[in-house]
Structures are given as structure tokens and as C-alpha cells.
Amino acid sequence: MFLGFGVLKFFPGVSPAENLVEATIHELTGGAVPALVPFAVALAGTAALECVIGLSLVSGWWFHRVRYLLALELAGILSPLVLLPGRLFSGPGHAPTLEGQYVLKDIVLLAAAIVLAARASTADSCTVPAVPAQRDHRAAAAPGRATAPVAAGFRTTRER
């Protein structure tokens, strides 16, 4: 999803969230983006960020580094809730508009990506090294009985 919606933002007028992204960037920068940097450049930066996150989620490559970009994406996704609430929830009874639903969908996707990032970080830190075996006197008593890992000083998974 990150990759798909990110690619759409590279093409002007194609992304349904293009106006929301422009309004959010305008508010976040205090109006400096159209004055100093064109919206097209800011939109391309947002698209590149989403594509990098999406490619990392799909492939699993560089995920330990890309998860820090998720924090930047988190700020971008949550900022319209604070900066543009009237635009997101102006439906009947303050129901979410189409743009509000888009932001809520992004929050759910981001939550899933954060869960994956957390699982990836715990998987990286929970690798179990091989445990040196205790001296096996039976292997010395019966030559040829020991397997190669035991003979090399490491227990196999079955022996743990």
C-alpha cells in the first residue's frame, strides 16, 4: 500500500491525496514550501519516502534502517489530524470525509508497519548463538558414535 500510493504521488493530479498532502506540507512549514520549494518537489519527496518504506516492507531489505523513516512518516500522517481537523471530519455529525478516511487508513497501515518494525528489531536481538557442548564422556568411550557437531564441541538442537 505504501508503495502503491507513493508511486501515484509521483504523477501530478493522479493521487487522490495530493491536495491533502500539499495543504499539510503548507501548514507544517508555515507557508515556506510554496515560497522556497515548489509543491511538486515536496510531493516528490513524500512519494519517495513512501516508496522506500513500501519497497522495504515488501522486500525486507534495509528494514532495520527504514524503520526510522516510519517515524517521519508518522509525523506526516498524524499532522493533518491536528492541523486540518475541519477538513478531515466535516461530514454529517463530524463523520470523516473521504480525505479523513484516507488518513485513518494510513494510520492503520502505519500501525501495521510499526508492528513489523518491532518484530524485526526483536528478531535481530534474539538470535541464539550455538552453545558449546559439555564434555561427552560417552562419545570418547564409543568412538565413531559422535556426530560431527558434537565432535566439534557444539550440541545439536535435539540435544539441547
mmCIF file of C-alpha atoms in Angstrom:
data_model
loop_
_atom_site.group_PDB
_atom_site.id
_atom_site.type_symbol
_atom_site.label_atom_id
_atom_site.label_comp_id
_atom_site.label_asym_id
_atom_site.label_seq_id
_atom_site.Cartn_x
_atom_site.Cartn_y
_atom_site.Cartn_z
ATOM 1 C CA MET A 1 0.000 0.000 0.000
ATOM 2 C CA PHE A 2 2.806 2.413 0.850
ATOM 3 C CA LEU A 3 4.482 1.618 -2.446
ATOM 4 C CA GLY A 4 1.292 1.875 -4.495
ATOM 5 C CA PHE A 5 0.136 5.191 -3.058
ATOM 6 C CA GLY A 6 3.696 6.515 -3.117
ATOM 7 C CA VAL A 7 4.026 5.838 -6.841
ATOM 8 C CA LEU A 8 0.769 7.705 -7.511
ATOM 9 C CA LYS A 9 2.197 10.828 -5.881
ATOM 10 C CA PHE A 10 4.980 10.988 -8.486
ATOM 11 C CA PHE A 11 2.384 11.838 -11.153
ATOM 12 C CA PRO A 12 0.681 15.243 -10.742
ATOM 13 C CA GLY A 13 -3.094 15.044 -10.476
ATOM 14 C CA VAL A 14 -3.218 11.239 -10.107
ATOM 15 C CA SER A 15 -3.087 10.780 -6.333
ATOM 16 C CA PRO A 16 -6.397 11.341 -4.544
ATOM 17 C CA ALA A 17 -4.467 12.689 -1.548
ATOM 18 C CA GLU A 18 -2.383 15.204 -3.473
ATOM 19 C CA ASN A 19 -4.341 18.254 -2.257
ATOM 20 C CA LEU A 20 -4.283 16.992 1.337
ATOM 21 C CA VAL A 21 -0.524 16.427 1.180
ATOM 22 C CA GLU A 22 0.016 19.914 -0.237
ATOM 23 C CA ALA A 23 -2.169 21.521 2.437
ATOM 24 C CA THR A 24 -0.422 19.551 5.191
ATOM 25 C CA ILE A 25 3.059 20.448 3.937
ATOM 26 C CA HIS A 26 1.991 24.090 3.640
ATOM 27 C CA GLU A 27 0.795 24.079 7.266
ATOM 28 C CA LEU A 28 3.805 22.134 8.585
ATOM 29 C CA THR A 29 6.292 24.539 7.028
ATOM 30 C CA GLY A 30 4.345 27.691 7.882
ATOM 31 C CA GLY A 31 3.909 28.514 4.211
ATOM 32 C CA ALA A 32 7.604 28.222 3.371
ATOM 33 C CA VAL A 33 7.154 25.346 0.907
ATOM 34 C CA PRO A 34 5.496 27.215 -1.939
ATOM 35 C CA ALA A 35 7.774 30.217 -1.346
ATOM 36 C CA LEU A 36 11.091 28.357 -1.115
ATOM 37 C CA VAL A 37 10.409 24.913 -2.567
ATOM 38 C CA PRO A 38 7.723 24.142 -5.152
ATOM 39 C CA PHE A 39 4.925 21.807 -4.108
ATOM 40 C CA ALA A 40 5.975 19.393 -6.870
ATOM 41 C CA VAL A 41 9.351 18.877 -5.175
ATOM 42 C CA ALA A 42 7.764 18.406 -1.744
ATOM 43 C CA LEU A 43 5.248 15.964 -3.202
ATOM 44 C CA ALA A 44 8.051 14.033 -4.930
ATOM 45 C CA GLY A 45 9.903 13.844 -1.596
ATOM 46 C CA THR A 46 6.789 12.446 0.082
ATOM 47 C CA ALA A 47 6.366 9.968 -2.763
ATOM 48 C CA ALA A 48 9.992 8.853 -2.492
ATOM 49 C CA LEU A 49 9.662 8.393 1.278
ATOM 50 C CA GLU A 50 6.553 6.250 0.883
ATOM 51 C CA CYS A 51 8.123 4.216 -1.943
ATOM 52 C CA VAL A 52 11.278 3.496 0.086
ATOM 53 C CA ILE A 53 9.172 2.376 3.052
ATOM 54 C CA GLY A 54 6.960 0.288 0.763
ATOM 55 C CA LEU A 55 9.886 -1.384 -1.003
ATOM 56 C CA SER A 56 11.473 -2.182 2.328
ATOM 57 C CA LEU A 57 8.249 -3.697 3.659
ATOM 58 C CA VAL A 58 7.789 -5.793 0.526
ATOM 59 C CA SER A 59 11.391 -6.982 0.223
ATOM 60 C CA GLY A 60 12.561 -6.923 3.844
ATOM 61 C CA TRP A 61 15.804 -5.219 2.760
ATOM 62 C CA TRP A 62 17.228 -2.433 4.919
ATOM 63 C CA PHE A 63 14.225 -2.629 7.202
ATOM 64 C CA HIS A 64 16.383 -2.033 10.261
ATOM 65 C CA ARG A 65 17.267 1.386 8.789
ATOM 66 C CA VAL A 66 13.974 2.208 7.106
ATOM 67 C CA ARG A 67 12.025 1.805 10.314
ATOM 68 C CA TYR A 68 13.419 5.188 11.362
ATOM 69 C CA LEU A 69 11.763 6.713 8.306
ATOM 70 C CA LEU A 70 8.499 5.401 9.712
ATOM 71 C CA ALA A 71 8.837 8.000 12.473
ATOM 72 C CA LEU A 72 9.000 10.730 9.841
ATOM 73 C CA GLU A 73 6.033 9.201 8.065
ATOM 74 C CA LEU A 74 4.196 9.067 11.388
ATOM 75 C CA ALA A 75 4.549 12.830 11.784
ATOM 76 C CA GLY A 76 3.316 13.373 8.239
ATOM 77 C CA ILE A 77 0.333 11.072 8.622
ATOM 78 C CA LEU A 78 -0.788 12.355 12.027
ATOM 79 C CA SER A 79 -0.263 16.082 11.362
ATOM 80 C CA PRO A 80 -3.499 16.579 9.345
ATOM 81 C CA LEU A 81 -5.441 15.375 12.386
ATOM 82 C CA VAL A 82 -4.022 18.319 14.334
ATOM 83 C CA LEU A 83 -3.584 20.921 11.589
ATOM 84 C CA LEU A 84 -6.634 20.266 9.397
ATOM 85 C CA PRO A 85 -9.325 18.583 11.510
ATOM 86 C CA GLY A 86 -12.137 20.567 9.891
ATOM 87 C CA ARG A 87 -11.119 19.270 6.501
ATOM 88 C CA LEU A 88 -10.981 15.644 7.669
ATOM 89 C CA PHE A 89 -14.142 15.498 9.784
ATOM 90 C CA SER A 90 -16.665 17.841 8.180
ATOM 91 C CA GLY A 91 -19.201 15.185 7.263
ATOM 92 C CA PRO A 92 -22.627 14.910 8.888
ATOM 93 C CA GLY A 93 -22.176 14.576 12.648
ATOM 94 C CA HIS A 94 -18.418 15.145 12.233
ATOM 95 C CA ALA A 95 -18.109 11.944 10.220
ATOM 96 C CA PRO A 96 -14.829 11.579 8.321
ATOM 97 C CA THR A 97 -14.714 12.936 4.813
ATOM 98 C CA LEU A 98 -13.004 10.970 2.040
ATOM 99 C CA GLU A 99 -9.725 12.646 2.998
ATOM 100 C CA GLY A 100 -10.361 11.779 6.658
ATOM 101 C CA GLN A 101 -10.903 8.151 5.700
ATOM 102 C CA TYR A 102 -7.657 8.280 3.733
ATOM 103 C CA VAL A 103 -5.778 9.499 6.825
ATOM 104 C CA LEU A 104 -7.423 6.865 9.034
ATOM 105 C CA LYS A 105 -6.419 4.181 6.515
ATOM 106 C CA ASP A 106 -2.854 5.500 6.598
ATOM 107 C CA ILE A 107 -2.837 5.307 10.400
ATOM 108 C CA VAL A 108 -3.872 1.642 10.252
ATOM 109 C CA LEU A 109 -1.174 0.894 7.662
ATOM 110 C CA LEU A 110 1.412 2.722 9.712
ATOM 111 C CA ALA A 111 0.420 0.770 12.820
ATOM 112 C CA ALA A 112 0.935 -2.473 10.896
ATOM 113 C CA ALA A 113 4.337 -1.262 9.680
ATOM 114 C CA ILE A 114 5.339 -0.330 13.249
ATOM 115 C CA VAL A 115 4.384 -3.827 14.417
ATOM 116 C CA LEU A 116 6.582 -5.283 11.675
ATOM 117 C CA ALA A 117 9.413 -2.961 12.691
ATOM 118 C CA ALA A 118 9.103 -4.022 16.310
ATOM 119 C CA ARG A 119 9.113 -7.686 15.350
ATOM 120 C CA ALA A 120 12.142 -7.150 13.122
ATOM 121 C CA SER A 121 14.068 -5.425 15.899
ATOM 122 C CA THR A 122 13.307 -8.187 18.422
ATOM 123 C CA ALA A 123 14.186 -10.846 15.853
ATOM 124 C CA ASP A 124 17.552 -9.169 15.287
ATOM 125 C CA SER A 125 18.330 -9.092 19.010
ATOM 126 C CA CYS A 126 17.076 -12.600 19.801
ATOM 127 C CA THR A 127 19.390 -14.679 17.663
ATOM 128 C CA VAL A 128 20.663 -17.608 19.643
ATOM 129 C CA PRO A 129 24.336 -18.466 19.191
ATOM 130 C CA ALA A 130 25.486 -22.047 19.223
ATOM 131 C CA VAL A 131 26.113 -23.332 22.737
ATOM 132 C CA PRO A 132 29.386 -25.163 23.384
ATOM 133 C CA ALA A 133 28.671 -28.747 24.410
ATOM 134 C CA GLN A 134 29.538 -30.227 27.751
ATOM 135 C CA ARG A 135 32.242 -32.814 27.601
ATOM 136 C CA ASP A 136 30.554 -36.023 26.477
ATOM 137 C CA HIS A 137 32.396 -38.962 28.040
ATOM 138 C CA ARG A 138 30.207 -41.461 26.181
ATOM 139 C CA ALA A 139 31.490 -40.178 22.834
ATOM 140 C CA ALA A 140 35.080 -40.765 23.956
ATOM 141 C CA ALA A 141 34.183 -44.249 25.224
ATOM 142 C CA ALA A 142 32.490 -45.271 21.977
ATOM 143 C CA PRO A 143 34.487 -43.923 19.033
ATOM 144 C CA GLY A 144 32.506 -43.298 15.876
ATOM 145 C CA ARG A 145 29.276 -42.683 17.810
ATOM 146 C CA ALA A 146 29.516 -38.901 17.999
ATOM 147 C CA THR A 147 28.127 -36.779 15.202
ATOM 148 C CA ALA A 148 30.178 -34.041 13.585
ATOM 149 C CA PRO A 149 28.637 -31.110 15.544
ATOM 150 C CA VAL A 150 29.143 -32.874 18.875
ATOM 151 C CA ALA A 151 32.655 -33.831 17.918
ATOM 152 C CA ALA A 152 33.316 -30.180 17.043
ATOM 153 C CA GLY A 153 32.165 -29.114 20.522
ATOM 154 C CA PHE A 154 28.603 -27.957 19.780
ATOM 155 C CA ARG A 155 25.335 -29.596 20.704
ATOM 156 C CA THR A 156 22.690 -30.176 18.097
ATOM 157 C CA THR A 157 19.158 -28.882 18.510
ATOM 158 C CA ARG A 158 17.881 -32.295 19.635
ATOM 159 C CA GLU A 159 20.471 -32.483 22.407
ATOM 160 C CA ARG A 160 19.547 -29.094 23.933
#
